[in-house]
mmCIF file of C-alpha atoms in Angstrom:
data_model
loop_
_atom_site.group_PDB
_atom_site.id
_atom_site.type_symbol
_atom_site.label_atom_id
_atom_site.label_comp_id
_atom_site.label_asym_id
_atom_site.label_seq_id
_atom_site.Cartn_x
_atom_site.Cartn_y
_atom_site.Cartn_z
ATOM 1 C CA MET H 217 21.386 28.243 -17.277
ATOM 2 C CA LYS H 218 21.756 24.461 -16.521
ATOM 3 C CA GLN H 219 19.462 23.345 -13.588
ATOM 4 C CA ASN H 220 19.961 20.181 -11.430
ATOM 5 C CA TYR H 221 16.819 18.267 -12.487
ATOM 6 C CA GLU H 222 16.388 15.956 -9.494
ATOM 7 C CA GLU H 223 16.352 18.963 -7.905
ATOM 8 C CA ASN H 224 13.861 20.596 -9.153
ATOM 9 C CA LEU H 225 11.822 17.381 -9.281
ATOM 10 C CA LYS H 226 11.820 17.188 -5.705
ATOM 11 C CA LEU H 227 10.737 20.930 -5.133
ATOM 12 C CA VAL H 228 7.971 20.335 -7.196
ATOM 13 C CA HIS H 229 6.580 17.481 -5.304
ATOM 14 C CA GLU H 230 7.167 19.479 -2.127
ATOM 15 C CA GLY H 231 5.180 21.691 -3.867
ATOM 16 C CA ILE H 232 2.463 19.479 -4.370
ATOM 17 C CA ALA H 233 2.220 18.153 -0.818
ATOM 18 C CA CYS H 234 2.709 22.299 0.694
ATOM 19 C CA THR H 235 5.812 21.228 2.450
ATOM 20 C CA ASN H 236 8.398 23.910 0.645
ATOM 21 C CA THR H 237 9.309 26.732 1.926
ATOM 22 C CA LYS H 238 10.015 29.689 -1.159
ATOM 23 C CA PRO H 239 7.798 29.979 -3.651
ATOM 24 C CA ILE H 240 7.994 28.113 -7.328
ATOM 25 C CA SER H 241 8.788 29.749 -10.202
ATOM 26 C CA THR H 242 7.154 28.216 -12.716
ATOM 27 C CA PHE H 243 6.062 29.052 -16.405
ATOM 28 C CA SER H 244 2.922 27.671 -19.120
ATOM 29 C CA GLY H 245 2.967 28.296 -22.694
ATOM 30 C CA GLY H 246 5.025 27.560 -25.379
ATOM 31 C CA ALA H 247 4.460 29.919 -28.197
ATOM 32 C CA PRO H 248 5.333 33.669 -26.571
ATOM 33 C CA LEU H 249 8.823 31.872 -25.823
ATOM 34 C CA ALA H 250 9.107 30.748 -28.781
ATOM 35 C CA GLN H 251 7.798 34.413 -30.627
ATOM 36 C CA ILE H 252 11.140 35.670 -28.138
ATOM 37 C CA GLY H 253 13.328 33.096 -29.646
ATOM 38 C CA GLY H 254 12.574 34.296 -32.888
ATOM 39 C CA LEU H 255 9.645 32.559 -34.446
ATOM 40 C CA THR H 256 6.497 33.478 -35.846
ATOM 41 C CA VAL H 257 3.505 31.394 -33.705
ATOM 42 C CA ALA H 258 2.875 29.764 -37.721
ATOM 43 C CA GLN H 259 6.478 28.208 -37.772
ATOM 44 C CA PHE H 260 6.109 27.413 -34.016
ATOM 45 C CA VAL H 261 2.633 25.278 -34.857
ATOM 46 C CA GLU H 262 4.341 24.393 -38.471
ATOM 47 C CA ASP H 263 7.863 22.333 -36.671
ATOM 48 C CA PRO H 264 7.326 21.760 -33.074
ATOM 49 C CA VAL H 265 10.837 20.698 -32.475
ATOM 50 C CA ALA H 266 12.038 24.061 -33.848
ATOM 51 C CA GLY H 267 9.336 25.729 -31.767
ATOM 52 C CA ALA H 268 10.914 23.780 -28.564
ATOM 53 C CA LYS H 269 13.747 25.071 -29.650
ATOM 54 C CA ALA H 270 13.201 28.565 -29.570
ATOM 55 C CA ALA H 271 11.079 28.746 -26.671
ATOM 56 C CA PHE H 272 14.191 26.894 -24.462
ATOM 57 C CA LYS H 273 16.335 29.766 -25.887
ATOM 58 C CA ALA H 274 13.915 31.933 -24.467
ATOM 59 C CA VAL H 275 13.885 30.312 -21.482
ATOM 60 C CA ASP H 276 17.753 30.788 -21.254
ATOM 61 C CA MET H 277 17.118 34.627 -21.388
ATOM 62 C CA VAL H 278 14.716 35.215 -19.228
ATOM 63 C CA GLN H 279 16.861 32.962 -16.604
ATOM 64 C CA GLU H 280 19.868 35.158 -17.133
ATOM 65 C CA ILE H 281 17.780 38.298 -16.173
ATOM 66 C CA ALA H 282 15.405 36.869 -13.405
ATOM 67 C CA GLY H 283 17.380 33.702 -12.709
ATOM 68 C CA PRO H 284 15.925 29.779 -12.446
ATOM 69 C CA ILE H 285 12.045 28.646 -13.871
ATOM 70 C CA HIS H 286 12.233 25.778 -11.741
ATOM 71 C CA THR H 287 9.116 24.099 -13.911
ATOM 72 C CA PHE H 288 6.983 24.126 -16.137
ATOM 73 C CA ASN H 289 3.347 23.547 -16.035
ATOM 74 C CA SER H 290 2.514 23.285 -20.067
ATOM 75 C CA GLY H 291 5.189 23.865 -22.416
ATOM 76 C CA PRO H 292 6.383 23.095 -25.900
ATOM 77 C CA GLY H 293 5.484 19.261 -26.631
ATOM 78 C CA SER H 294 5.991 17.589 -29.972
ATOM 79 C CA LEU H 295 2.416 17.579 -30.847
ATOM 80 C CA ASN H 296 1.486 20.611 -32.850
ATOM 81 C CA MET H 297 -1.070 22.886 -30.886
ATOM 82 C CA VAL H 298 -3.405 22.579 -33.480
ATOM 83 C CA THR H 299 -3.813 18.891 -33.561
ATOM 84 C CA LEU H 300 -3.732 19.064 -30.118
ATOM 85 C CA ILE H 301 -6.370 21.337 -29.727
ATOM 86 C CA THR H 302 -8.717 19.650 -32.275
ATOM 87 C CA LEU H 303 -8.576 16.902 -30.233
ATOM 88 C CA LEU H 304 -9.083 18.255 -26.840
ATOM 89 C CA TRP H 305 -12.561 20.129 -27.964
ATOM 90 C CA TYR H 306 -13.534 18.427 -31.094
ATOM 91 C CA SER H 307 -13.591 21.443 -32.728
ATOM 92 C CA LYS H 308 -12.479 23.142 -35.951
ATOM 93 C CA VAL H 309 -9.297 25.042 -34.927
ATOM 94 C CA MET H 310 -7.655 27.772 -37.091
ATOM 95 C CA ILE H 311 -3.810 27.495 -38.681
ATOM 96 C CA PRO H 312 -1.660 30.137 -38.183
ATOM 97 C CA GLY H 313 -0.326 31.003 -41.099
ATOM 98 C CA VAL H 314 -2.959 29.540 -43.362
ATOM 99 C CA GLU H 315 -5.997 30.364 -42.429
ATOM 100 C CA ILE H 316 -5.113 33.617 -39.799
ATOM 101 C CA PRO H 317 -2.190 35.783 -39.549
ATOM 102 C CA GLU H 318 0.960 33.815 -38.877
ATOM 103 C CA ASN H 319 1.549 35.609 -35.387
ATOM 104 C CA SER H 320 -2.546 35.022 -34.233
ATOM 105 C CA VAL H 321 -2.753 31.899 -31.946
ATOM 106 C CA TRP H 322 -4.865 28.896 -32.973
ATOM 107 C CA GLN H 323 -8.494 29.599 -32.547
ATOM 108 C CA VAL H 324 -11.294 27.650 -32.015
ATOM 109 C CA LYS H 325 -14.005 27.944 -34.648
ATOM 110 C CA GLU H 326 -17.683 28.043 -33.142
ATOM 111 C CA GLN H 327 -19.655 26.072 -35.149
ATOM 112 C CA LYS H 328 -22.649 23.394 -34.647
ATOM 113 C CA LEU H 329 -21.285 19.825 -35.877
ATOM 114 C CA ILE H 330 -24.225 17.675 -34.171
ATOM 115 C CA ASP H 331 -27.594 17.879 -33.881
ATOM 116 C CA ARG H 332 -29.603 16.330 -30.603
ATOM 117 C CA ASP H 333 -30.064 13.342 -32.555
ATOM 118 C CA ALA H 334 -26.471 13.017 -32.423
ATOM 119 C CA TYR H 335 -26.846 11.384 -28.872
ATOM 120 C CA PRO H 336 -28.675 8.399 -29.443
ATOM 121 C CA LYS H 337 -26.071 7.481 -32.692
ATOM 122 C CA ILE H 338 -23.295 7.964 -30.226
ATOM 123 C CA LYS H 339 -24.579 5.617 -27.519
ATOM 124 C CA GLU H 340 -25.094 3.226 -30.938
ATOM 125 C CA MET H 341 -22.019 3.473 -32.366
ATOM 126 C CA GLY H 342 -19.722 4.218 -29.531
ATOM 127 C CA TYR H 343 -18.017 7.704 -28.361
ATOM 128 C CA THR H 344 -14.293 7.156 -30.131
ATOM 129 C CA LYS H 345 -16.029 5.666 -33.245
ATOM 130 C CA PHE H 346 -18.387 8.119 -33.754
ATOM 131 C CA VAL H 347 -15.641 10.804 -33.247
ATOM 132 C CA ASN H 348 -13.429 9.027 -35.495
ATOM 133 C CA GLN H 349 -15.882 8.513 -38.362
ATOM 134 C CA GLU H 350 -18.252 11.496 -38.084
ATOM 135 C CA ILE H 351 -16.618 14.760 -36.031
ATOM 136 C CA LEU H 352 -12.219 14.435 -37.076
ATOM 137 C CA PRO H 353 -12.803 14.252 -41.339
ATOM 138 C CA ARG H 354 -15.191 17.261 -40.921
ATOM 139 C CA ILE H 355 -12.966 19.439 -38.924
ATOM 140 C CA ILE H 356 -9.541 18.974 -39.553
ATOM 141 C CA ASP H 357 -7.507 17.813 -42.717
ATOM 142 C CA MET H 358 -6.561 14.512 -42.606
ATOM 143 C CA GLU H 359 -3.931 14.085 -43.921
ATOM 144 C CA TYR H 360 -2.656 16.820 -41.974
ATOM 145 C CA PHE H 361 -4.118 15.330 -39.032
ATOM 146 C CA SER H 362 -2.200 12.083 -39.509
ATOM 147 C CA LYS H 363 1.108 14.141 -40.534
ATOM 148 C CA TYR H 364 1.130 15.291 -37.069
ATOM 149 C CA ILE H 365 0.263 12.303 -35.066
ATOM 150 C CA LYS H 366 3.400 10.934 -36.876
ATOM 151 C CA TYR H 367 5.548 13.543 -36.147
ATOM 152 C CA ALA H 368 5.125 13.993 -32.299
ATOM 153 C CA GLY H 369 5.477 9.829 -32.403
ATOM 154 C CA GLU H 370 8.768 10.287 -34.010
ATOM 155 C CA HIS H 371 9.627 13.631 -32.413
ATOM 156 C CA GLY H 372 8.586 13.073 -28.788
ATOM 157 C CA THR H 373 12.040 11.752 -27.186
ATOM 158 C CA GLU H 374 13.921 14.576 -28.609
ATOM 159 C CA VAL H 375 11.458 17.307 -27.225
ATOM 160 C CA ASN H 376 11.586 15.832 -23.377
ATOM 161 C CA GLN H 377 15.307 15.769 -23.529
ATOM 162 C CA LEU H 378 15.000 19.417 -23.687
ATOM 163 C CA TYR H 379 13.358 19.869 -20.542
ATOM 164 C CA LEU H 380 16.292 17.016 -19.110
ATOM 165 C CA ASP H 381 19.081 19.371 -20.201
ATOM 166 C CA ALA H 382 17.566 22.330 -19.048
ATOM 167 C CA GLY H 383 17.106 20.589 -15.684
ATOM 168 C CA ILE H 384 13.581 22.305 -15.414
ATOM 169 C CA PRO H 385 10.461 19.142 -14.905
ATOM 170 C CA LYS H 386 7.332 19.446 -16.984
ATOM 171 C CA MET H 387 4.431 18.930 -14.679
ATOM 172 C CA GLN H 388 1.595 18.288 -17.135
ATOM 173 C CA TRP H 389 2.050 15.485 -19.591
ATOM 174 C CA GLY H 390 -1.342 15.908 -21.564
ATOM 175 C CA MET H 391 -4.883 15.673 -20.366
ATOM 176 C CA ALA H 392 -6.970 13.431 -17.818
ATOM 177 C CA THR H 393 -9.837 11.718 -18.669
ATOM 178 C CA MET H 394 -11.811 14.804 -20.156
ATOM 179 C CA ILE H 395 -15.075 15.683 -18.844
ATOM 180 C CA PRO H 396 -17.467 14.800 -21.063
ATOM 181 C CA PHE H 397 -19.401 18.021 -21.119
ATOM 182 C CA GLU H 398 -16.238 19.801 -22.551
ATOM 183 C CA GLN H 399 -15.857 17.728 -25.969
ATOM 184 C CA LEU H 400 -20.298 17.479 -26.571
ATOM 185 C CA CYS H 401 -20.331 21.034 -26.409
ATOM 186 C CA GLY H 402 -17.556 21.634 -28.484
ATOM 187 C CA MET H 403 -19.183 19.409 -30.901
ATOM 188 C CA ARG H 404 -22.802 20.835 -30.106
ATOM 189 C CA SER H 405 -21.786 24.609 -29.962
ATOM 190 C CA MET H 406 -21.780 26.530 -26.825
ATOM 191 C CA THR H 407 -24.977 28.072 -27.045
ATOM 192 C CA GLN H 408 -26.862 24.773 -28.313
ATOM 193 C CA PHE H 409 -25.766 22.523 -25.898
ATOM 194 C CA TYR H 410 -26.136 25.027 -22.765
ATOM 195 C CA MET H 411 -29.640 24.655 -23.940
ATOM 196 C CA ASP H 412 -29.894 21.083 -24.009
ATOM 197 C CA CYS H 413 -28.197 21.080 -20.608
ATOM 198 C CA TYR H 414 -31.661 22.147 -18.966
ATOM 199 C CA LYS H 415 -34.106 20.293 -21.876
ATOM 200 C CA LYS H 416 -32.283 17.258 -21.656
ATOM 201 C CA LEU H 417 -30.695 16.996 -18.599
ATOM 202 C CA ASP H 418 -31.354 13.282 -17.778
ATOM 203 C CA GLU H 419 -30.357 12.210 -21.269
ATOM 204 C CA LEU H 420 -27.210 14.099 -21.159
ATOM 205 C CA LYS H 421 -26.700 12.648 -17.629
ATOM 206 C CA GLU H 422 -26.960 9.191 -19.060
ATOM 207 C CA LEU H 423 -24.790 9.722 -21.985
ATOM 208 C CA SER H 424 -21.694 10.917 -19.969
ATOM 209 C CA ASP H 425 -21.569 7.961 -17.846
ATOM 210 C CA ILE H 426 -21.326 6.021 -21.392
ATOM 211 C CA ILE H 427 -18.673 8.557 -22.505
ATOM 212 C CA PHE H 428 -16.677 8.272 -19.135
ATOM 213 C CA GLU H 429 -16.614 4.930 -18.920
ATOM 214 C CA GLU H 430 -15.264 4.413 -22.321
ATOM 215 C CA THR H 431 -12.401 7.212 -22.032
ATOM 216 C CA ALA H 432 -11.576 6.448 -18.431
ATOM 217 C CA ALA H 433 -10.839 2.670 -19.876
ATOM 218 C CA ASP H 434 -8.498 4.093 -22.476
ATOM 219 C CA LYS H 435 -7.069 6.657 -20.144
ATOM 220 C CA ALA H 436 -6.216 3.815 -17.782
ATOM 221 C CA LYS H 437 -4.157 1.834 -20.186
ATOM 222 C CA GLN H 438 -2.043 5.043 -20.506
ATOM 223 C CA LEU H 439 -1.419 5.537 -17.031
ATOM 224 C CA GLU H 440 -0.545 1.902 -16.437
ATOM 225 C CA ALA H 441 2.490 2.373 -19.113
ATOM 226 C CA VAL H 442 3.932 5.461 -17.246
ATOM 227 C CA ARG H 443 2.841 4.415 -13.597
ATOM 228 C CA ASP H 444 6.559 4.138 -12.922
ATOM 229 C CA ASN H 445 8.108 7.255 -15.176
ATOM 230 C CA PRO H 446 9.613 9.629 -12.119
ATOM 231 C CA ASN H 447 9.444 12.092 -14.923
ATOM 232 C CA TRP H 448 5.755 12.238 -15.990
ATOM 233 C CA ILE H 449 4.731 14.053 -12.677
ATOM 234 C CA GLY H 450 0.642 15.172 -13.702
ATOM 235 C CA ALA H 451 -2.454 15.762 -15.727
ATOM 236 C CA TRP H 452 -4.384 18.794 -16.817
ATOM 237 C CA VAL H 453 -8.137 17.895 -15.546
ATOM 238 C CA GLY H 454 -9.611 20.807 -17.750
ATOM 239 C CA GLY H 455 -12.008 22.773 -16.413
ATOM 240 C CA TRP H 456 -12.957 25.339 -19.280
ATOM 241 C CA ARG H 457 -16.557 25.882 -20.338
ATOM 242 C CA THR H 458 -17.682 23.741 -17.448
ATOM 243 C CA ALA H 459 -16.847 26.453 -14.815
ATOM 244 C CA SER H 460 -19.228 27.386 -11.442
ATOM 245 C CA LYS H 461 -19.582 30.838 -13.152
ATOM 246 C CA LEU H 462 -21.293 29.499 -16.354
ATOM 247 C CA LEU H 463 -23.359 27.110 -14.991
ATOM 248 C CA ASN H 464 -26.445 26.621 -12.569
ATOM 249 C CA PRO H 465 -25.289 24.794 -9.783
ATOM 250 C CA LYS H 466 -28.230 21.953 -10.545
ATOM 251 C CA ILE H 467 -26.182 21.359 -14.161
ATOM 252 C CA TRP H 468 -22.871 21.606 -12.759
ATOM 253 C CA GLU H 469 -23.679 19.014 -9.725
ATOM 254 C CA ALA H 470 -24.784 16.397 -12.787
ATOM 255 C CA LEU H 471 -22.500 17.100 -16.222
ATOM 256 C CA VAL H 472 -19.586 18.172 -14.469
ATOM 257 C CA TRP H 473 -18.296 17.710 -10.722
ATOM 258 C CA PRO H 474 -18.701 13.913 -10.513
ATOM 259 C CA TYR H 475 -16.152 13.494 -13.776
ATOM 260 C CA MET H 476 -14.399 16.151 -12.551
ATOM 261 C CA LYS H 477 -13.603 13.940 -9.351
ATOM 262 C CA ALA H 478 -13.384 10.585 -10.946
ATOM 263 C CA SER H 479 -10.870 11.862 -13.783
ATOM 264 C CA ALA H 480 -8.894 13.606 -10.417
ATOM 265 C CA LYS H 481 -9.125 10.246 -8.701
ATOM 266 C CA GLN H 482 -8.133 8.144 -11.510
ATOM 267 C CA LEU H 483 -4.446 9.571 -11.997
ATOM 268 C CA ILE H 484 -4.231 9.399 -7.864
ATOM 269 C CA SER H 485 -4.510 5.994 -8.136
ATOM 270 C CA TYR H 486 -1.708 5.625 -10.757
ATOM 271 C CA GLY H 487 0.568 8.019 -8.053
ATOM 272 C CA LYS H 488 0.188 10.926 -10.825
ATOM 273 C CA THR H 489 -0.871 14.613 -9.775
ATOM 274 C CA PRO H 490 -3.764 16.280 -11.138
ATOM 275 C CA ILE H 491 -3.575 19.534 -11.756
ATOM 276 C CA LEU H 492 -7.014 20.953 -12.349
ATOM 277 C CA HIS H 493 -7.018 23.544 -14.606
ATOM 278 C CA LEU H 494 -9.698 26.326 -13.436
ATOM 279 C CA ASP H 495 -10.172 28.607 -16.636
ATOM 280 C CA GLN H 496 -13.267 31.147 -15.476
ATOM 281 C CA ASP H 497 -14.532 31.610 -11.881
ATOM 282 C CA TRP H 498 -14.683 29.036 -9.727
ATOM 283 C CA THR H 499 -14.985 30.402 -6.175
ATOM 284 C CA ARG H 500 -18.939 29.047 -5.603
ATOM 285 C CA ASP H 501 -17.563 25.644 -5.578
ATOM 286 C CA ILE H 502 -14.576 25.861 -4.578
ATOM 287 C CA ALA H 503 -14.828 23.946 -0.983
ATOM 288 C CA ARG H 504 -15.773 21.039 -3.041
ATOM 289 C CA PHE H 505 -12.136 20.452 -4.030
ATOM 290 C CA SER H 506 -11.693 19.134 -0.447
ATOM 291 C CA GLU H 507 -12.959 15.997 -1.711
ATOM 292 C CA LEU H 508 -10.109 15.383 -2.956
ATOM 293 C CA PRO H 509 -6.703 14.453 -0.576
ATOM 294 C CA SER H 510 -5.220 17.286 0.473
ATOM 295 C CA GLY H 511 -1.103 17.104 -0.814
ATOM 296 C CA LYS H 512 -2.361 15.128 -3.768
ATOM 297 C CA ILE H 513 -3.727 17.760 -6.368
ATOM 298 C CA VAL H 514 -2.785 21.482 -7.643
ATOM 299 C CA LEU H 515 -5.596 23.949 -8.245
ATOM 300 C CA ASN H 516 -4.411 25.910 -11.003
ATOM 301 C CA THR H 517 -6.605 29.336 -11.568
ATOM 302 C CA ASP H 518 -6.393 32.020 -14.115
ATOM 303 C CA SER H 519 -6.754 35.190 -12.471
ATOM 304 C CA MET H 520 -10.712 35.142 -12.154
ATOM 305 C CA THR H 521 -11.199 32.270 -9.368
ATOM 306 C CA ASP H 522 -10.508 34.309 -5.857
ATOM 307 C CA VAL H 523 -7.186 32.736 -5.190
ATOM 308 C CA ARG H 524 -7.328 33.707 -1.208
ATOM 309 C CA GLU H 525 -10.568 32.541 -1.054
ATOM 310 C CA ILE H 526 -9.179 28.781 -2.160
ATOM 311 C CA ARG H 527 -6.487 29.450 0.615
ATOM 312 C CA LYS H 528 -8.778 30.172 2.869
ATOM 313 C CA GLN H 529 -11.553 27.396 2.212
ATOM 314 C CA LEU H 530 -8.392 24.959 1.338
ATOM 315 C CA PRO H 531 -5.576 25.185 3.162
ATOM 316 C CA GLY H 532 -3.046 22.462 2.681
ATOM 317 C CA TYR H 533 -3.735 22.274 -0.840
ATOM 318 C CA ALA H 534 -0.828 23.395 -3.621
ATOM 319 C CA ILE H 535 -2.281 26.429 -5.898
ATOM 320 C CA MET H 536 -1.025 27.893 -9.339
ATOM 321 C CA GLY H 537 -1.665 30.964 -10.946
ATOM 322 C CA ASP H 538 -2.288 33.656 -11.066
ATOM 323 C CA VAL H 539 -0.734 36.561 -12.698
ATOM 324 C CA PRO H 540 -3.051 37.847 -14.984
ATOM 325 C CA PRO H 541 -2.558 37.783 -18.787
ATOM 326 C CA THR H 542 -3.069 41.950 -19.295
ATOM 327 C CA LEU H 543 -0.176 42.362 -16.407
ATOM 328 C CA LEU H 544 1.993 40.632 -18.564
ATOM 329 C CA THR H 545 1.238 41.899 -22.006
ATOM 330 C CA SER H 546 0.356 45.204 -21.066
ATOM 331 C CA GLY H 547 1.918 46.089 -17.452
ATOM 332 C CA THR H 548 5.683 47.240 -16.390
ATOM 333 C CA PRO H 549 8.051 45.011 -14.780
ATOM 334 C CA GLU H 550 7.341 46.925 -11.565
ATOM 335 C CA GLN H 551 3.825 46.357 -11.625
ATOM 336 C CA VAL H 552 4.291 42.606 -12.089
ATOM 337 C CA THR H 553 6.866 43.061 -9.460
ATOM 338 C CA ASP H 554 4.391 44.345 -7.044
ATOM 339 C CA TYR H 555 1.860 41.726 -7.955
ATOM 340 C CA VAL H 556 3.778 38.659 -7.232
ATOM 341 C CA LYS H 557 4.900 39.970 -3.980
ATOM 342 C CA LYS H 558 1.435 40.894 -2.734
ATOM 343 C CA LEU H 559 0.401 37.428 -4.282
ATOM 344 C CA ILE H 560 2.710 35.288 -2.249
ATOM 345 C CA ASN H 561 3.045 37.642 1.037
ATOM 346 C CA ASP H 562 -1.082 36.558 0.967
ATOM 347 C CA LEU H 563 -1.249 33.033 0.614
ATOM 348 C CA GLY H 564 2.058 32.128 1.697
ATOM 349 C CA PRO H 565 4.830 30.227 -0.062
ATOM 350 C CA ASP H 566 3.870 26.927 0.849
ATOM 351 C CA GLY H 567 2.054 25.119 -1.924
ATOM 352 C CA PHE H 568 2.230 28.142 -4.475
ATOM 353 C CA PHE H 569 3.428 27.971 -7.522
ATOM 354 C CA VAL H 570 3.767 31.140 -8.938
ATOM 355 C CA CYS H 571 2.814 30.619 -13.077
ATOM 356 C CA PRO H 572 0.842 33.436 -15.599
ATOM 357 C CA GLY H 573 -2.830 32.371 -15.116
ATOM 358 C CA CYS H 574 -3.637 29.509 -17.614
ATOM 359 C CA ASP H 575 -1.018 30.038 -20.140
ATOM 360 C CA CYS H 576 1.226 32.719 -20.958
ATOM 361 C CA PRO H 577 -0.340 35.387 -23.770
ATOM 362 C CA VAL H 578 1.691 35.090 -26.951
ATOM 363 C CA ASN H 579 2.262 38.565 -26.707
ATOM 364 C CA ALA H 580 3.625 38.709 -23.371
ATOM 365 C CA LYS H 581 7.028 41.056 -22.654
ATOM 366 C CA LEU H 582 9.967 39.450 -22.304
ATOM 367 C CA GLU H 583 10.719 42.397 -19.411
ATOM 368 C CA ASN H 584 7.458 41.148 -17.389
ATOM 369 C CA ILE H 585 8.074 37.337 -17.795
ATOM 370 C CA ALA H 586 11.472 37.857 -15.871
ATOM 371 C CA ALA H 587 9.970 40.267 -13.834
ATOM 372 C CA MET H 588 7.476 37.523 -12.621
ATOM 373 C CA VAL H 589 10.209 35.210 -12.201
ATOM 374 C CA LYS H 590 12.800 37.560 -10.680
ATOM 375 C CA ALA H 591 10.131 38.729 -8.464
ATOM 376 C CA THR H 592 9.293 35.059 -6.878
ATOM 377 C CA ASN H 593 12.865 34.245 -6.974
ATOM 378 C CA GLU H 594 13.731 36.913 -4.774
ATOM 379 C CA TRP H 595 10.995 36.823 -2.415
ATOM 380 C CA THR H 596 12.031 36.489 1.472
#
């Protein structure tokens, strides 16, 4: 189903500003679509272009049943997912078809890569230099890494053209400046880093300031290059291990919120949209997002945060979500339809992007994805 790209792009911006009058059908995730399109997860990872083409084949299948998908939150890209996730958390990622079964999703292998004595070393060396010399060679084969970095550069335009040809804008174009907590936690391991947060809070705060200043400067150069590109809508400001449910307020106030807020403001300053990707439960601190301007951000939850509480506390802020993964994998189309209709009725259509919570699970059923899209499109 060929759509009008410019009309959908306009709809996306209306949704961000909460001026739309119909809920917006949104999809997130490449691997489940690629599987529906005929590839294994291993093939999707090994050849991102083939994976993207298979995913858009599946998009056509969904749209034939359910009508249009208006936008992607995240979707297939030219950088293979093992490399992308490696750079996201600086942790070892197991490769489908090599280290895990071919239809298993890439998995982070939790392990301690650094001790506490690495913190002063990071300050001494500089964060990027430390990561490139001390971390990356230990978690990924550097030939594999270089191959896919080069591949992404060579095939980015080809993959991006698939979105234009389908008439479907992609909202998320990579990550904003990362919250240092996330990557330090990936290197140190979750258990060890959480203990450090109690024992070394002041040192971690100082280190986080240094890391954020360095990485934000690098991100500013990237954002300047896309400032005038209307297709580059926004980026994820990620929250995974930094969720309110996982941290006590003192640690969250010191090591999470200042950097999440600054990262979002950096995007806004370049005319781009922060998509606050909030995995786990953020209900406790949801009011803090009022410190960011309404009509400029999207709160992207994964079905654990109370979205009705978001709507109550933050009217005028766009919400993306939050169809649960379990419903898309093991529910029936009727259950999906009922869930989506109730969600739209409770939240209202304005500023609401109906989407799988986080990313769509790899084993989601085609008929359930179609039911989600169809219920959104047919809501009145």
